[in-house]
N, CA and C atoms as an extended XYZ file, in Angstrom:
507
Properties=species:S:1:pos:R:3:atomname:S:1:resname:S:1:resid:I:1 pbc="F F F"
N        -2.940      -17.415       -3.488 N   MET     1
C        -4.037      -16.348       -2.923 CA  MET     1
C        -4.706      -16.207       -4.075 C   MET     1
N        -6.073      -15.858       -3.417 N   PRO     2
C        -7.125      -15.282       -4.434 CA  PRO     2
C        -6.751      -14.032       -5.352 C   PRO     2
N        -7.578      -13.741       -6.376 N   ALA     3
C        -7.147      -12.587       -7.015 CA  ALA     3
C        -7.806      -11.547       -6.372 C   ALA     3
N        -7.084       -9.961       -6.388 N   LYS     4
C        -7.702       -8.954       -6.096 CA  LYS     4
C        -9.049       -8.636       -6.351 C   LYS     4
N        -9.630       -8.826       -7.269 N   GLN     5
C       -10.740       -8.735       -8.403 CA  GLN     5
C       -11.993       -9.090       -7.322 C   GLN     5
N       -11.691      -10.463       -6.780 N   GLU     6
C       -12.502      -11.344       -6.177 CA  GLU     6
C       -12.325      -11.281       -4.626 C   GLU     6
N       -11.788      -10.485       -4.040 N   SER     7
C       -11.255      -10.303       -2.440 CA  SER     7
C       -12.145       -8.853       -2.105 C   SER     7
N       -12.692       -9.150       -0.724 N   CYS     8
C       -13.193       -7.919       -0.334 CA  CYS     8
C       -12.456       -8.004        1.570 C   CYS     8
N       -12.396       -6.765        2.026 N   CYS     9
C       -11.825       -6.566        3.371 CA  CYS     9
C       -12.993       -6.007        3.945 C   CYS     9
N       -12.526       -5.584        5.273 N   PHE    10
C       -13.379       -5.247        6.230 CA  PHE    10
C       -12.918       -4.011        7.173 C   PHE    10
N       -13.285       -3.107        7.650 N   THR    11
C       -12.830       -2.327        8.836 CA  THR    11
C       -14.108       -1.716        9.496 C   THR    11
N       -13.697       -1.708       10.674 N   GLY    12
C       -14.810       -1.178       11.712 CA  GLY    12
C       -14.201       -1.178       12.977 C   GLY    12
N       -15.257       -0.463       14.109 N   HIS    13
C       -14.668       -0.055       15.291 CA  HIS    13
C       -14.599       -1.104       15.978 C   HIS    13
N       -13.734       -0.672       17.102 N   ARG    14
C       -13.734       -1.856       18.307 CA  ARG    14
C       -14.758       -1.155       19.354 C   ARG    14
N       -15.100       -2.040       20.340 N   PRO    15
C       -16.200       -1.745       21.415 CA  PRO    15
C       -16.065       -0.386       22.205 C   PRO    15
N       -14.953        0.053       22.727 N   PRO    16
C       -14.888        1.441       23.205 CA  PRO    16
C       -15.627        2.417       22.153 C   PRO    16
N       -15.315        2.331       20.855 N   LYS    17
C       -16.120        3.224       20.235 CA  LYS    17
C       -17.554        3.096       19.772 C   LYS    17
N       -18.064        1.689       20.138 N   LEU    18
C       -19.349        1.445       19.946 CA  LEU    18
C       -20.543        2.101       20.658 C   LEU    18
N       -21.527        2.536       20.424 N   PRO    19
C       -22.697        3.149       21.438 CA  PRO    19
C       -23.084        1.773       22.226 C   PRO    19
N       -22.906        0.628       21.943 N   TRP    20
C       -23.300       -0.643       22.917 CA  TRP    20
C       -22.152       -1.057       23.568 C   TRP    20
N       -20.855       -0.521       23.304 N   ARG    21
C       -19.483       -1.010       23.427 CA  ARG    21
C       -19.545       -2.594       23.630 C   ARG    21
N       -19.867       -3.349       24.271 N   TYR    22
C       -19.322       -4.904       24.511 CA  TYR    22
C       -20.542       -5.662       24.605 C   TYR    22
N       -21.750       -5.065       24.797 N   ASN    23
C       -23.305       -5.487       24.712 CA  ASN    23
C       -23.774       -5.668       23.465 C   ASN    23
N       -23.407       -7.144       22.770 N   GLU    24
C       -23.926       -7.875       21.724 CA  GLU    24
C       -25.302       -7.906       21.536 C   GLU    24
N       -26.113       -7.944       22.827 N   SER    25
C       -27.542       -7.932       22.616 CA  SER    25
C       -28.451       -6.797       22.463 C   SER    25
N       -27.682       -5.739       22.229 N   ASP    26
C       -28.252       -4.550       22.185 CA  ASP    26
C       -29.111       -4.294       20.892 C   ASP    26
N       -30.111       -3.925       20.701 N   THR    27
C       -30.785       -3.836       19.433 CA  THR    27
C       -29.727       -3.213       18.062 C   THR    27
N       -29.223       -2.276       18.629 N   ARG    28
C       -28.388       -1.493       17.546 CA  ARG    28
C       -27.184       -2.375       17.048 C   ARG    28
N       -26.587       -3.269       17.834 N   CYS    29
C       -25.587       -4.214       17.629 CA  CYS    29
C       -26.160       -5.023       16.864 C   CYS    29
N       -27.404       -5.576       16.919 N   LEU    30
C       -28.083       -6.768       16.336 CA  LEU    30
C       -28.256       -6.008       14.877 C   LEU    30
N       -28.785       -5.038       14.712 N   ALA    31
C       -28.953       -4.289       13.635 CA  ALA    31
C       -27.456       -4.164       12.647 C   ALA    31
N       -26.304       -3.808       13.359 N   LEU    32
C       -25.208       -3.426       12.315 CA  LEU    32
C       -25.155       -5.041       12.105 C   LEU    32
N       -24.901       -6.036       12.739 N   LYS    33
C       -24.705       -7.353       12.523 CA  LYS    33
C       -25.756       -7.677       11.215 C   LYS    33
N       -26.611       -7.578       11.353 N   ARG    34
C       -27.452       -7.837        9.948 CA  ARG    34
C       -26.930       -7.013        8.768 C   ARG    34
N       -26.797       -5.825        8.703 N   ARG    35
C       -26.252       -5.106        7.950 CA  ARG    35
C       -24.936       -5.466        7.481 C   ARG    35
N       -23.909       -5.931        8.099 N   ILE    36
C       -22.617       -6.234        7.454 CA  ILE    36
C       -23.088       -7.769        6.872 C   ILE    36
N       -23.953       -8.709        7.328 N   LEU    37
C       -24.241       -9.993        6.871 CA  LEU    37
C       -24.875       -9.647        5.397 C   LEU    37
N       -25.869       -8.758        5.671 N   ASP    38
C       -26.495       -8.568        3.971 CA  ASP    38
C       -25.295       -7.867        3.337 C   ASP    38
N       -24.096       -7.060        3.607 N   ALA    39
C       -23.151       -6.690        2.780 CA  ALA    39
C       -22.563       -7.523        2.264 C   ALA    39
N       -22.078       -8.647        3.069 N   VAL    40
C       -21.234       -9.751        2.971 CA  VAL    40
C       -21.702      -10.498        1.852 C   VAL    40
N       -23.214      -10.983        1.896 N   GLU    41
C       -24.074      -11.543        0.919 CA  GLU    41
C       -24.204      -10.820       -0.352 C   GLU    41
N       -24.351       -9.726       -0.404 N   ALA    42
C       -24.183       -8.763       -1.461 CA  ALA    42
C       -22.830       -8.887       -2.332 C   ALA    42
N       -21.849       -8.709       -1.751 N   ALA    43
C       -20.301       -9.019       -2.108 CA  ALA    43
C       -20.291      -10.253       -2.767 C   ALA    43
N       -20.940      -11.295       -2.165 N   TYR    44
C       -20.620      -12.561       -2.974 CA  TYR    44
C       -21.345      -12.885       -4.027 C   TYR    44
N       -22.699      -11.970       -4.192 N   GLU    45
C       -23.844      -11.983       -5.407 CA  GLU    45
C       -22.980      -11.379       -6.426 C   GLU    45
N       -21.910      -10.573       -5.954 N   GLU    46
C       -21.471       -9.505       -6.997 CA  GLU    46
C       -19.729      -10.313       -7.232 C   GLU    46
N       -19.684      -11.690       -6.746 N   GLY    47
C       -18.585      -12.352       -7.010 CA  GLY    47
C       -17.346      -12.566       -6.334 C   GLY    47
N       -17.540      -12.119       -5.245 N   TYR    48
C       -16.331      -11.942       -4.399 CA  TYR    48
C       -16.226      -13.196       -3.543 C   TYR    48
N       -15.459      -13.715       -3.454 N   ARG    49
C       -15.160      -15.197       -3.013 CA  ARG    49
C       -14.112      -14.926       -1.720 C   ARG    49
N       -13.388      -14.333       -1.500 N   HIS    50
C       -12.287      -14.336       -0.755 CA  HIS    50
C       -12.465      -12.857        0.154 C   HIS    50
N       -12.447      -13.128        1.850 N   PHE    51
C       -12.612      -12.166        2.746 CA  PHE    51
C       -11.722      -11.980        3.305 C   PHE    51
N       -10.987      -10.602        3.769 N   LEU    52
C       -10.021      -10.323        4.496 CA  LEU    52
C       -10.513       -9.837        6.135 C   LEU    52
N       -10.111      -10.098        7.068 N   CYS    53
C       -10.544       -9.728        8.582 CA  CYS    53
C        -9.169       -9.502        9.233 C   CYS    53
N        -9.366       -8.101        9.846 N   GLY    54
C        -8.026       -7.688       10.578 CA  GLY    54
C        -8.028       -8.254       12.108 C   GLY    54
N        -9.095       -8.973       12.312 N   MET    55
C        -9.234       -9.806       13.872 CA  MET    55
C        -9.243       -8.937       14.764 C   MET    55
N        -9.910       -7.758       14.908 N   ALA    56
C        -9.650       -6.974       16.271 CA  ALA    56
C       -10.935       -7.349       16.957 C   ALA    56
N       -11.185       -6.987       17.972 N   MET    57
C       -12.567       -6.984       18.684 CA  MET    57
C       -13.677       -6.073       18.243 C   MET    57
N       -14.678       -6.288       18.324 N   GLY    58
C       -15.551       -5.471       17.721 CA  GLY    58
C       -16.351       -5.917       16.618 C   GLY    58
N       -16.203       -4.950       15.723 N   CYS    59
C       -17.009       -5.068       14.706 CA  CYS    59
C       -15.801       -6.038       13.444 C   CYS    59
N       -14.890       -6.134       13.988 N   ASP    60
C       -14.077       -7.037       12.910 CA  ASP    60
C       -14.547       -8.553       13.238 C   ASP    60
N       -14.925       -8.686       14.741 N   PHE    61
C       -15.398      -10.114       14.940 CA  PHE    61
C       -16.733      -10.546       14.368 C   PHE    61
N       -17.649       -9.439       14.250 N   TYR    62
C       -18.981       -9.865       13.528 CA  TYR    62
C       -18.677       -9.992       12.134 C   TYR    62
N       -17.783       -9.075       11.557 N   PHE    63
C       -17.559       -9.312        9.995 CA  PHE    63
C       -17.074      -11.211       10.116 C   PHE    63
N       -16.238      -11.399       10.818 N   CYS    64
C       -15.477      -12.739       10.595 CA  CYS    64
C       -16.741      -13.574       10.669 C   CYS    64
N       -17.444      -13.390       11.965 N   GLU    65
C       -18.791      -14.395       11.963 CA  GLU    65
C       -19.707      -14.369       10.927 C   GLU    65
N       -19.872      -13.207       10.140 N   CYS    66
C       -20.643      -13.374        8.982 CA  CYS    66
C       -20.266      -14.132        7.646 C   CYS    66
N       -19.185      -13.906        7.687 N   VAL    67
C       -18.143      -14.643        6.397 CA  VAL    67
C       -18.334      -15.915        7.038 C   VAL    67
N       -18.093      -16.633        7.958 N   LEU    68
C       -18.384      -17.644        8.490 CA  LEU    68
C       -19.615      -18.621        8.183 C   LEU    68
N       -20.367      -17.727        8.314 N   GLU    69
C       -22.007      -18.209        8.077 CA  GLU    69
C       -21.955      -18.256        6.810 C   GLU    69
N       -21.231      -17.140        6.058 N   LEU    70
C       -21.676      -17.473        4.682 CA  LEU    70
C       -21.062      -18.514        3.923 C   LEU    70
N       -19.764      -18.721        4.305 N   ARG    71
C       -18.999      -19.938        3.893 CA  ARG    71
C       -19.718      -21.265        4.423 C   ARG    71
N       -20.498      -21.436        5.462 N   ARG    72
C       -21.420      -22.845        5.632 CA  ARG    72
C       -22.368      -22.988        4.353 C   ARG    72
N       -22.889      -21.646        4.030 N   ARG    73
C       -23.630      -22.181        2.812 CA  ARG    73
C       -23.087      -22.010        1.475 C   ARG    73
N       -22.026      -21.404        1.443 N   HIS    74
C       -21.345      -21.459       -0.032 CA  HIS    74
C       -19.801      -21.915        0.084 C   HIS    74
N       -19.631      -23.357       -0.224 N   GLY    75
C       -18.416      -23.546       -0.209 CA  GLY    75
C       -17.099      -23.074       -0.853 C   GLY    75
N       -17.353      -22.324       -1.706 N   ASP    76
C       -16.312      -21.278       -2.477 CA  ASP    76
C       -15.842      -19.888       -1.977 C   ASP    76
N       -16.203      -20.160       -0.683 N   VAL    77
C       -15.959      -18.813        0.071 CA  VAL    77
C       -14.384      -19.030        0.888 C   VAL    77
N       -13.663      -18.028        1.091 N   THR    78
C       -12.526      -18.354        1.763 CA  THR    78
C       -12.367      -17.005        2.668 C   THR    78
N       -12.006      -17.303        3.897 N   LEU    79
C       -11.675      -16.453        4.701 CA  LEU    79
C       -10.350      -16.248        5.149 C   LEU    79
N        -9.659      -14.999        5.356 N   GLU    80
C        -8.090      -14.913        5.733 CA  GLU    80
C        -8.039      -14.066        6.886 C   GLU    80
N        -7.351      -14.394        7.786 N   ALA    81
C        -6.933      -13.687        9.173 CA  ALA    81
C        -5.762      -12.962        8.728 C   ALA    81
N        -6.060      -11.348        8.684 N   ALA    82
C        -4.932      -10.644        8.390 CA  ALA    82
C        -4.599      -10.005        9.856 C   ALA    82
N        -3.641      -10.663       10.571 N   VAL    83
C        -3.098      -10.185       11.957 CA  VAL    83
C        -2.258       -9.203       11.915 C   VAL    83
N        -2.075       -8.245       12.956 N   PRO    84
C        -1.322       -7.228       12.727 CA  PRO    84
C         0.097       -7.649       13.303 C   PRO    84
N        -0.285       -8.305       14.560 N   CYS    85
C         1.225       -8.778       15.261 CA  CYS    85
C         0.844      -10.227       16.062 C   CYS    85
N         1.760      -11.092       16.160 N   LEU    86
C         1.464      -12.019       17.085 CA  LEU    86
C         0.801      -11.903       18.573 C   LEU    86
N         1.229      -11.149       18.717 N   ALA    87
C         0.641      -10.711       20.389 CA  ALA    87
C        -0.625       -9.429       20.330 C   ALA    87
N        -1.589       -9.772       19.443 N   GLN    88
C        -2.560       -8.805       19.122 CA  GLN    88
C        -3.284       -9.178       20.232 C   GLN    88
N        -3.696      -10.260       20.550 N   ALA    89
C        -4.730      -10.733       21.557 CA  ALA    89
C        -4.352      -10.772       22.926 C   ALA    89
N        -3.113      -10.904       23.117 N   ASP    90
C        -2.390      -11.042       24.393 CA  ASP    90
C        -3.226      -10.242       25.847 C   ASP    90
N        -3.331       -9.280       25.626 N   ARG    91
C        -4.059       -8.384       26.745 CA  ARG    91
C        -5.512       -8.216       26.721 C   ARG    91
N        -6.168       -8.988       25.810 N   TRP    92
C        -7.520       -8.652       25.748 CA  TRP    92
C        -8.290       -9.603       26.995 C   TRP    92
N        -9.279       -9.392       27.265 N   PRO    93
C       -10.131      -10.465       28.401 CA  PRO    93
C       -10.047      -11.704       27.947 C   PRO    93
N       -10.297      -12.592       28.770 N   ALA    94
C       -10.221      -14.078       28.308 CA  ALA    94
C       -11.312      -14.258       27.306 C   ALA    94
N       -12.632      -13.988       27.599 N   ALA    95
C       -13.408      -14.307       26.950 CA  ALA    95
C       -13.195      -13.785       25.462 C   ALA    95
N       -12.792      -12.923       25.245 N   GLN    96
C       -12.267      -12.029       23.647 CA  GLN    96
C       -10.999      -12.860       23.115 C   GLN    96
N       -10.089      -13.294       23.942 N   ARG    97
C        -9.078      -14.227       23.442 CA  ARG    97
C        -9.329      -15.417       23.071 C   ARG    97
N       -10.421      -15.796       23.696 N   GLU    98
C       -11.007      -17.234       23.273 CA  GLU    98
C       -11.739      -17.132       22.265 C   GLU    98
N       -12.554      -15.987       21.926 N   ARG    99
C       -13.265      -15.743       20.598 CA  ARG    99
C       -12.168      -15.674       19.799 C   ARG    99
N       -11.276      -14.976       19.732 N   TYR   100
C       -10.338      -14.648       18.686 CA  TYR   100
C        -9.771      -15.932       18.313 C   TYR   100
N        -9.321      -16.530       19.268 N   ARG   101
C        -8.570      -18.117       18.978 CA  ARG   101
C        -9.432      -19.018       17.987 C   ARG   101
N       -10.807      -19.240       18.451 N   ARG   102
C       -11.670      -19.911       17.853 CA  ARG   102
C       -11.883      -19.405       16.285 C   ARG   102
N       -11.957      -18.026       16.338 N   LEU   103
C       -12.215      -17.491       14.984 CA  LEU   103
C       -11.010      -17.679       13.826 C   LEU   103
N        -9.984      -17.368       14.800 N   LEU   104
C        -8.579      -17.683       13.830 CA  LEU   104
C        -8.328      -19.031       13.333 C   LEU   104
N        -8.798      -19.942       14.243 N   CYS   105
C        -8.658      -21.601       13.745 CA  CYS   105
C        -9.479      -21.937       12.756 C   CYS   105
N       -10.805      -20.948       12.517 N   ALA   106
C       -11.721      -21.190       11.359 CA  ALA   106
C       -11.522      -20.730       10.315 C   ALA   106
N       -10.610      -19.720       10.260 N   CYS   107
C       -10.007      -18.938        9.080 CA  CYS   107
C        -9.044      -19.825        7.954 C   CYS   107
N        -9.504      -19.927        6.698 N   ASP   108
C        -8.591      -20.327        5.905 CA  ASP   108
C        -7.235      -20.120        5.477 C   ASP   108
N        -6.960      -18.920        5.711 N   PHE   109
C        -5.485      -18.648        5.577 CA  PHE   109
C        -5.273      -17.601        6.811 C   PHE   109
N        -3.927      -17.634        7.282 N   GLU   110
C        -3.402      -16.438        8.273 CA  GLU   110
C        -2.550      -15.875        7.856 C   GLU   110
N        -2.533      -14.497        7.605 N   THR   111
C        -1.500      -13.561        7.551 CA  THR   111
C        -0.608      -12.729        8.306 C   THR   111
N         0.258      -12.976        9.004 N   VAL   112
C         0.864      -12.112       10.121 CA  VAL   112
C         1.578      -10.955        9.310 C   VAL   112
N         1.502      -10.133        9.602 N   VAL   113
C         1.965       -8.775        8.745 CA  VAL   113
C         3.012       -8.454        9.630 C   VAL   113
N         3.319       -8.493       10.908 N   SER   114
C         4.528       -7.971       11.709 CA  SER   114
C         4.597       -9.185       13.023 C   SER   114
N         5.792       -9.983       13.216 N   GLU   115
C         6.048      -10.688       14.173 CA  GLU   115
C         5.536      -10.201       15.562 C   GLU   115
N         6.198       -8.837       15.972 N   THR   116
C         5.993       -8.122       17.024 CA  THR   116
C         5.426       -6.889       16.764 C   THR   116
N         4.746       -6.446       17.922 N   TYR   117
C         4.014       -5.227       18.092 CA  TYR   117
C         5.152       -4.073       17.776 C   TYR   117
N         4.464       -3.037       16.983 N   SER   118
C         5.272       -2.069       16.789 CA  SER   118
C         4.318       -0.778       16.608 C   SER   118
N         4.376        0.570       16.738 N   PRO   119
C         3.225        1.409       16.474 CA  PRO   119
C         2.439        1.535       15.179 C   PRO   119
N         3.292        1.285       14.195 N   GLY   120
C         2.649        1.282       12.981 CA  GLY   120
C         1.944       -0.380       12.503 C   GLY   120
N         2.112       -1.440       13.115 N   CYS   121
C         1.829       -2.520       12.953 CA  CYS   121
C         0.286       -2.601       12.303 C   CYS   121
N        -0.425       -1.976       13.023 N   MET   122
C        -2.100       -2.050       12.826 CA  MET   122
C        -2.125       -1.299       11.451 C   MET   122
N        -1.788       -0.173       11.395 N   GLN   123
C        -1.894        0.558        9.983 CA  GLN   123
C        -1.479       -0.285        8.691 C   GLN   123
N        -0.050       -1.169        8.845 N   ARG   124
C         0.467       -1.853        8.063 CA  ARG   124
C        -0.533       -3.166        7.539 C   ARG   124
N        -1.529       -3.449        8.833 N   ARG   125
C        -2.399       -4.523        8.498 CA  ARG   125
C        -3.281       -3.979        7.595 C   ARG   125
N        -3.987       -2.719        7.681 N   ASP   126
C        -4.799       -2.200        7.319 CA  ASP   126
C        -4.545       -2.328        5.637 C   ASP   126
N        -3.263       -1.428        5.394 N   ARG   127
C        -2.726       -1.356        4.217 CA  ARG   127
C        -2.769       -2.749        3.673 C   ARG   127
N        -2.043       -3.869        4.086 N   TYR   128
C        -2.306       -4.960        3.512 CA  TYR   128
C        -3.634       -5.669        2.696 C   TYR   128
N        -4.516       -5.299        3.779 N   MET   129
C        -5.883       -5.999        3.448 CA  MET   129
C        -6.313       -4.780        2.301 C   MET   129
N        -6.423       -3.755        2.340 N   VAL   130
C        -6.823       -3.051        1.374 CA  VAL   130
C        -5.895       -3.009       -0.365 C   VAL   130
N        -4.711       -3.295       -0.140 N   ASP   131
C        -3.877       -3.590       -0.995 CA  ASP   131
C        -4.352       -5.233       -1.687 C   ASP   131
N        -4.799       -6.084       -1.203 N   HIS   132
C        -5.310       -7.096       -1.466 CA  HIS   132
C        -6.725       -7.260       -1.891 C   HIS   132
N        -7.616       -6.331       -1.818 N   ALA   133
C        -8.898       -6.227       -2.113 CA  ALA   133
C        -9.279       -5.434       -3.393 C   ALA   133
N       -10.680       -5.340       -3.958 N   SER   134
C       -11.101       -4.541       -4.375 CA  SER   134
C       -12.488       -3.921       -3.872 C   SER   134
N       -12.763       -4.396       -2.738 N   LEU   135
C       -14.003       -3.933       -1.896 CA  LEU   135
C       -13.748       -3.740       -0.742 C   LEU   135
N       -13.779       -2.808       -0.020 N   LEU   136
C       -13.979       -2.497        1.468 CA  LEU   136
C       -15.263       -2.529        1.965 C   LEU   136
N       -15.760       -2.964        3.155 N   ILE   137
C       -16.990       -2.999        3.757 CA  ILE   137
C       -16.482       -2.242        5.110 C   ILE   137
N       -17.178       -1.098        5.491 N   ALA   138
C       -16.790       -0.368        6.421 CA  ALA   138
C       -17.815       -0.210        7.168 C   ALA   138
N       -17.886       -0.525        8.573 N   ALA   139
C       -18.805        0.039        9.705 CA  ALA   139
C       -17.786        1.296       10.461 C   ALA   139
N       -18.598        2.328        9.996 N   PHE   140
C       -17.719        3.221       10.132 CA  PHE   140
C       -18.627        4.577       10.851 C   PHE   140
N       -18.330        5.429       11.855 N   ASP   141
C       -19.304        6.495       12.280 CA  ASP   141
C       -18.665        7.915       11.863 C   ASP   141
N       -17.539        8.000       11.186 N   GLY   142
C       -16.853        9.222       10.773 CA  GLY   142
C       -15.747        9.657       11.576 C   GLY   142
N       -15.754        9.057       13.041 N   SER   143
C       -14.610        9.595       13.886 CA  SER   143
C       -13.231        9.009       13.238 C   SER   143
N       -12.175       10.035       13.813 N   ALA   144
C       -11.012        9.826       13.487 CA  ALA   144
C       -10.619        8.539       14.111 C   ALA   144
N        -9.473        7.777       13.705 N   GLY   145
C        -8.890        6.659       14.185 CA  GLY   145
C        -8.602        5.692       12.993 C   GLY   145
N        -8.349        4.484       13.611 N   GLY   146
C        -7.800        3.706       12.474 CA  GLY   146
C        -9.006        2.933       11.193 C   GLY   146
N       -10.444        3.202       11.875 N   THR   147
C       -11.105        2.667       10.701 CA  THR   147
C       -11.229        3.919        9.696 C   THR   147
N       -11.289        5.091       10.209 N   ARG   148
C       -11.170        6.471        9.155 CA  ARG   148
C        -9.939        6.367        8.266 C   ARG   148
N        -8.894        5.995        8.757 N   TYR   149
C        -7.636        5.775        8.064 CA  TYR   149
C        -7.776        4.811        6.725 C   TYR   149
N        -8.234        3.600        7.256 N   THR   150
C        -8.449        2.388        6.048 CA  THR   150
C        -9.380        2.727        5.273 C   THR   150
N       -10.524        3.428        5.546 N   VAL   151
C       -11.495        4.207        4.498 CA  VAL   151
C       -10.756        4.971        3.524 C   VAL   151
N       -10.041        6.063        4.270 N   GLU   152
C        -9.420        6.983        3.327 CA  GLU   152
C        -8.345        6.535        2.418 C   GLU   152
N        -7.341        5.446        3.264 N   TYR   153
C        -6.476        4.822        2.463 CA  TYR   153
C        -7.206        4.001        1.144 C   TYR   153
N        -8.599        3.341        1.120 N   ALA   154
C        -8.861        2.598        0.234 CA  ALA   154
C        -9.593        3.447       -1.050 C   ALA   154
N       -10.028        4.518       -0.413 N   MET   155
C       -10.732        5.591       -1.127 CA  MET   155
C        -9.297        6.298       -2.343 C   MET   155
N        -8.519        6.171       -1.907 N   GLY   156
C        -7.225        7.015       -2.394 CA  GLY   156
C        -6.632        5.745       -3.154 C   GLY   156
N        -7.128        4.465       -2.961 N   ARG   157
C        -6.453        3.503       -3.989 CA  ARG   157
C        -7.395        2.972       -4.896 C   ARG   157
N        -8.284        3.739       -5.023 N   GLY   158
C        -9.492        3.437       -5.999 CA  GLY   158
C       -10.332        2.184       -5.543 C   GLY   158
N       -10.299        1.688       -4.250 N   VAL   159
C       -11.329        0.470       -3.722 CA  VAL   159
C       -12.604        1.081       -3.344 C   VAL   159
N       -13.712        0.153       -3.971 N   ASP   160
C       -14.937        0.473       -3.505 CA  ASP   160
C       -14.841        0.439       -2.224 C   ASP   160
N       -15.938        1.275       -1.625 N   VAL   161
C       -16.314        1.411       -0.221 CA  VAL   161
C       -17.727        1.232       -0.315 C   VAL   161
N       -18.243        0.090        1.065 N   VAL   162
C       -19.475        0.193        1.350 CA  VAL   162
C       -19.617        0.474        2.616 C   VAL   162
N       -20.448        1.229        3.287 N   ASP   163
C       -20.466        1.841        4.207 CA  ASP   163
C       -21.801        1.165        4.896 C   ASP   163
N       -21.769        0.551        5.989 N   VAL   164
C       -22.986       -0.285        6.641 CA  VAL   164
C       -23.149        0.810        7.760 C   VAL   164
N       -22.560        1.745        7.929 N   SER   165
C       -22.737        2.557        9.031 CA  SER   165
C       -23.172        2.093       10.450 C   SER   165
N       -22.675        2.819       11.461 N   ILE   166
C       -23.151        2.500       12.984 CA  ILE   166
C       -24.191        3.228       13.370 C   ILE   166
N       -25.073        2.460       14.088 N   PRO   167
C       -26.301        3.128       14.365 CA  PRO   167
C       -26.028        3.676       15.734 C   PRO   167
N       -26.406        5.074       16.008 N   GLY   168
C       -26.051        6.248       16.925 CA  GLY   168
C       -26.848        5.895       17.948 C   GLY   168
N       -26.627        6.266       18.837 N   GLU   169
C       -27.286        6.449       20.629 CA  GLU   169
C       -28.922        5.978       20.322 C   GLU   169
């Protein structure tokens, strides 16, 4: 596995917490995707070559797609899917499950944190990513939940955090 000092992870909200929900053609969503891509490119310029993604719907997918774009341009980029449990996408809408499978197949590495779902498996996934990175890119609006937990955990571990903030209403 790549060294922690050259690894970058991501956290961000799922569609129900985003102002545009699932409408990725919304200008605010397009602006966030651009900010995520800019942050990924800046991380690359700073020496980050390995990127970890939690593979959740919403912002994680945007991040994953940005890293895949970066990898198309730079052959030394690797992408790791940090999967909280094998059933992560089982109950998602069909289109989101297909997107998940396509993105998962495109990753260079897959780490399954827990074989089965448990109430704490998402947080274990988040801790795994932070513990294996020295930079966290966050698409965060300040609200309570998994993204806030991950940002606070990263700050407590001394991991640098870049906030690409979510555009409001």
